[in-house]
């Protein structure tokens, strides 16, 4: 395995390379968008909740991407069904972000006068973006031939999400 460590950085771009580039660009774009929304929501009287665990999510997601990039075989064949599942998660992500709009952020920002989103996927499930992340953390490494990465990071993500969803549900419950 160590003979291939970081092989993605020394080979010509492949489909695997482009999947990872997409993930990195998508995540960085989300952070820029989320930070803009966070600043605006705080400026409109919002208050952050659960900030004590936020850095763990940043570390988890960064480590997930880094480990995949270091261990993946850039010549791995991506099964079309796995790619379709991945694309499906991205469609759900876009629908989720479009539905929550100006309220979307990677932090928990709330105020009594903030609207509660109940359209799009939010009509059917409470936390559709967390569903996207759960699916993505499992599907991407499985798609790229790294099942143990899917297992380990899915467990770690579940531990963090259990706490975060509890905090978020409490905050949302206070808003009615």
CSV table of C-alpha atoms in Angstrom, one decimal:
chain,number,residue,atom,x,y,z
A,1,UNK,CA,0.0,0.0,0.0
A,2,UNK,CA,2.8,2.5,0.8
A,3,UNK,CA,4.2,2.1,-2.7
A,4,UNK,CA,1.1,3.9,-3.9
A,5,UNK,CA,0.9,6.5,-1.1
A,6,UNK,CA,0.0,9.8,-2.8
A,7,UNK,CA,0.0,8.3,-6.3
A,8,UNK,CA,-2.8,10.6,-7.3
A,9,UNK,CA,-0.4,13.5,-7.0
A,10,UNK,CA,2.2,11.9,-9.4
A,11,UNK,CA,0.0,10.5,-12.2
A,12,UNK,CA,-1.9,12.1,-15.0
A,13,UNK,CA,-5.5,13.1,-14.1
A,14,UNK,CA,-8.0,10.3,-14.2
A,15,UNK,CA,-11.7,10.0,-13.3
A,16,UNK,CA,-10.6,9.4,-9.7
A,17,UNK,CA,-8.6,12.6,-9.8
A,18,UNK,CA,-11.6,14.6,-11.1
A,19,UNK,CA,-13.9,13.2,-8.4
A,20,UNK,CA,-11.5,14.3,-5.7
A,21,UNK,CA,-11.0,17.7,-7.3
A,22,UNK,CA,-14.8,18.2,-7.5
A,23,UNK,CA,-15.1,17.3,-3.8
A,24,UNK,CA,-12.4,19.7,-2.7
A,25,UNK,CA,-13.8,22.6,-4.8
A,26,UNK,CA,-17.4,21.8,-3.7
A,27,UNK,CA,-16.4,21.8,0.0
A,28,UNK,CA,-14.3,25.0,-0.2
A,29,UNK,CA,-17.2,26.7,-2.1
A,30,UNK,CA,-19.6,25.6,0.5
A,31,UNK,CA,-17.4,27.0,3.3
A,32,UNK,CA,-17.1,30.4,1.5
A,33,UNK,CA,-20.9,30.5,1.0
A,34,UNK,CA,-21.6,29.3,4.6
A,35,UNK,CA,-19.2,31.9,6.1
A,36,UNK,CA,-20.9,34.7,4.2
A,37,UNK,CA,-24.3,33.5,5.5
A,38,UNK,CA,-23.0,33.1,9.0
A,39,UNK,CA,-21.7,36.7,9.1
A,40,UNK,CA,-24.9,38.0,7.7
A,41,UNK,CA,-27.1,35.9,10.1
A,42,UNK,CA,-25.0,37.0,13.1
A,43,UNK,CA,-25.4,40.6,11.9
A,44,UNK,CA,-29.2,40.1,11.8
A,45,UNK,CA,-29.2,39.1,15.5
A,46,UNK,CA,-28.5,35.4,15.2
A,47,UNK,CA,-26.6,33.6,17.9
A,48,UNK,CA,-24.3,30.6,17.4
A,49,UNK,CA,-25.0,27.4,19.3
A,50,UNK,CA,-22.7,24.4,19.6
A,51,UNK,CA,-19.5,26.2,18.5
A,52,UNK,CA,-17.6,23.9,20.9
A,53,UNK,CA,-17.8,20.9,18.5
A,54,UNK,CA,-17.5,22.7,15.1
A,55,UNK,CA,-13.7,22.3,14.8
A,56,UNK,CA,-14.1,18.5,15.1
A,57,UNK,CA,-16.2,18.5,12.0
A,58,UNK,CA,-13.6,20.6,10.1
A,59,UNK,CA,-10.9,18.1,11.2
A,60,UNK,CA,-13.0,15.1,10.3
A,61,UNK,CA,-13.9,16.3,6.8
A,62,UNK,CA,-10.4,17.5,6.1
A,63,UNK,CA,-8.9,14.2,7.3
A,64,UNK,CA,-11.4,12.2,5.2
A,65,UNK,CA,-10.4,14.0,2.1
A,66,UNK,CA,-6.7,13.8,2.9
A,67,UNK,CA,-6.7,10.1,3.7
A,68,UNK,CA,-8.7,9.3,0.5
A,69,UNK,CA,-6.2,11.4,-1.6
A,70,UNK,CA,-3.2,9.7,0.0
A,71,UNK,CA,-4.5,6.1,-0.3
A,72,UNK,CA,-6.6,6.0,-3.4
A,73,UNK,CA,-5.4,4.3,-6.5
A,74,UNK,CA,-5.8,6.9,-9.3
A,75,UNK,CA,-6.4,4.1,-11.8
A,76,UNK,CA,-9.2,2.6,-9.7
A,77,UNK,CA,-12.2,1.8,-11.9
A,78,UNK,CA,-15.3,3.5,-10.7
A,79,UNK,CA,-18.4,1.3,-10.9
A,80,UNK,CA,-21.2,3.2,-12.8
A,81,UNK,CA,-23.8,2.3,-10.0
A,82,UNK,CA,-21.5,3.9,-7.4
A,83,UNK,CA,-21.0,7.0,-9.5
A,84,UNK,CA,-24.8,7.2,-10.0
A,85,UNK,CA,-25.2,7.1,-6.2
A,86,UNK,CA,-22.6,9.8,-5.7
A,87,UNK,CA,-24.3,12.0,-8.4
A,88,UNK,CA,-27.7,11.4,-6.6
A,89,UNK,CA,-26.2,12.7,-3.3
A,90,UNK,CA,-25.0,15.8,-5.2
A,91,UNK,CA,-28.5,16.4,-6.6
A,92,UNK,CA,-29.9,16.1,-3.0
A,93,UNK,CA,-27.2,18.5,-1.8
A,94,UNK,CA,-28.2,21.1,-4.5
A,95,UNK,CA,-31.9,20.7,-3.7
A,96,UNK,CA,-31.2,21.1,0.0
A,97,UNK,CA,-29.0,24.2,-0.4
A,98,UNK,CA,-31.5,25.8,-2.8
A,99,UNK,CA,-34.4,25.1,-0.4
A,100,UNK,CA,-32.7,26.5,2.7
A,101,UNK,CA,-31.2,29.4,0.8
A,102,UNK,CA,-30.0,32.3,2.9
A,103,UNK,CA,-30.3,30.3,6.1
A,104,UNK,CA,-27.7,27.7,5.2
A,105,UNK,CA,-24.5,27.6,7.1
A,106,UNK,CA,-22.1,25.0,8.5
A,107,UNK,CA,-22.7,26.4,11.9
A,108,UNK,CA,-25.8,26.5,14.1
A,109,UNK,CA,-27.1,30.1,13.9
A,110,UNK,CA,-30.5,30.9,15.3
A,111,UNK,CA,-32.7,33.7,16.5
A,112,UNK,CA,-36.4,33.7,17.5
A,113,UNK,CA,-37.3,35.9,14.5
A,114,UNK,CA,-35.6,33.6,12.0
A,115,UNK,CA,-37.8,31.7,9.7
A,116,UNK,CA,-37.9,27.9,9.9
A,117,UNK,CA,-37.5,26.3,6.5
A,118,UNK,CA,-40.2,23.7,5.7
A,119,UNK,CA,-39.9,23.4,1.9
A,120,UNK,CA,-37.9,21.1,-0.5
A,121,UNK,CA,-36.4,18.1,1.3
A,122,UNK,CA,-37.1,19.8,4.6
A,123,UNK,CA,-40.8,18.9,4.1
A,124,UNK,CA,-39.8,15.2,4.4
A,125,UNK,CA,-36.8,15.1,6.7
A,126,UNK,CA,-35.4,17.4,9.4
A,127,UNK,CA,-31.8,17.4,8.4
A,128,UNK,CA,-31.3,16.6,4.7
A,129,UNK,CA,-27.8,18.1,4.5
A,130,UNK,CA,-26.7,15.7,7.2
A,131,UNK,CA,-28.1,12.9,5.1
A,132,UNK,CA,-26.1,14.1,2.2
A,133,UNK,CA,-22.9,14.1,4.3
A,134,UNK,CA,-23.7,10.6,5.8
A,135,UNK,CA,-24.1,9.2,2.3
A,136,UNK,CA,-21.1,11.0,0.8
A,137,UNK,CA,-18.7,9.9,3.6
A,138,UNK,CA,-19.7,6.3,2.9
A,139,UNK,CA,-20.2,6.4,-0.9
A,140,UNK,CA,-17.0,8.2,-2.0
A,141,UNK,CA,-14.5,5.8,-0.3
A,142,UNK,CA,-16.6,2.8,-1.4
A,143,UNK,CA,-16.7,4.1,-4.9
A,144,UNK,CA,-12.9,4.6,-4.8
A,145,UNK,CA,-12.0,1.1,-3.4
A,146,UNK,CA,-11.4,2.2,0.2
A,147,UNK,CA,-14.1,0.4,2.3
A,148,UNK,CA,-12.3,0.8,5.6
A,149,UNK,CA,-12.2,4.6,5.1
A,150,UNK,CA,-16.0,4.5,4.6
A,151,UNK,CA,-16.4,2.5,7.8
A,152,UNK,CA,-14.1,4.4,10.1
A,153,UNK,CA,-15.2,7.9,9.0
A,154,UNK,CA,-18.9,6.9,9.0
A,155,UNK,CA,-18.6,5.8,12.6
A,156,UNK,CA,-16.7,9.0,13.6
A,157,UNK,CA,-19.2,11.2,11.7
A,158,UNK,CA,-22.1,9.4,13.4
A,159,UNK,CA,-20.6,10.2,16.8
A,160,UNK,CA,-20.3,13.9,16.0
A,161,UNK,CA,-23.7,14.1,14.3
A,162,UNK,CA,-25.4,12.5,17.3
A,163,UNK,CA,-24.2,15.4,19.4
A,164,UNK,CA,-24.8,18.1,16.7
A,165,UNK,CA,-28.3,17.0,15.8
A,166,UNK,CA,-29.2,17.1,19.5
A,167,UNK,CA,-27.9,20.7,19.8
A,168,UNK,CA,-29.7,21.7,16.6
A,169,UNK,CA,-33.0,20.1,17.5
A,170,UNK,CA,-32.9,21.8,20.9
A,171,UNK,CA,-32.3,25.2,19.3
A,172,UNK,CA,-35.0,24.6,16.7
A,173,UNK,CA,-37.4,23.4,19.4
A,174,UNK,CA,-37.0,26.7,21.2
A,175,UNK,CA,-38.2,28.4,18.0
A,176,UNK,CA,-41.4,26.4,17.7
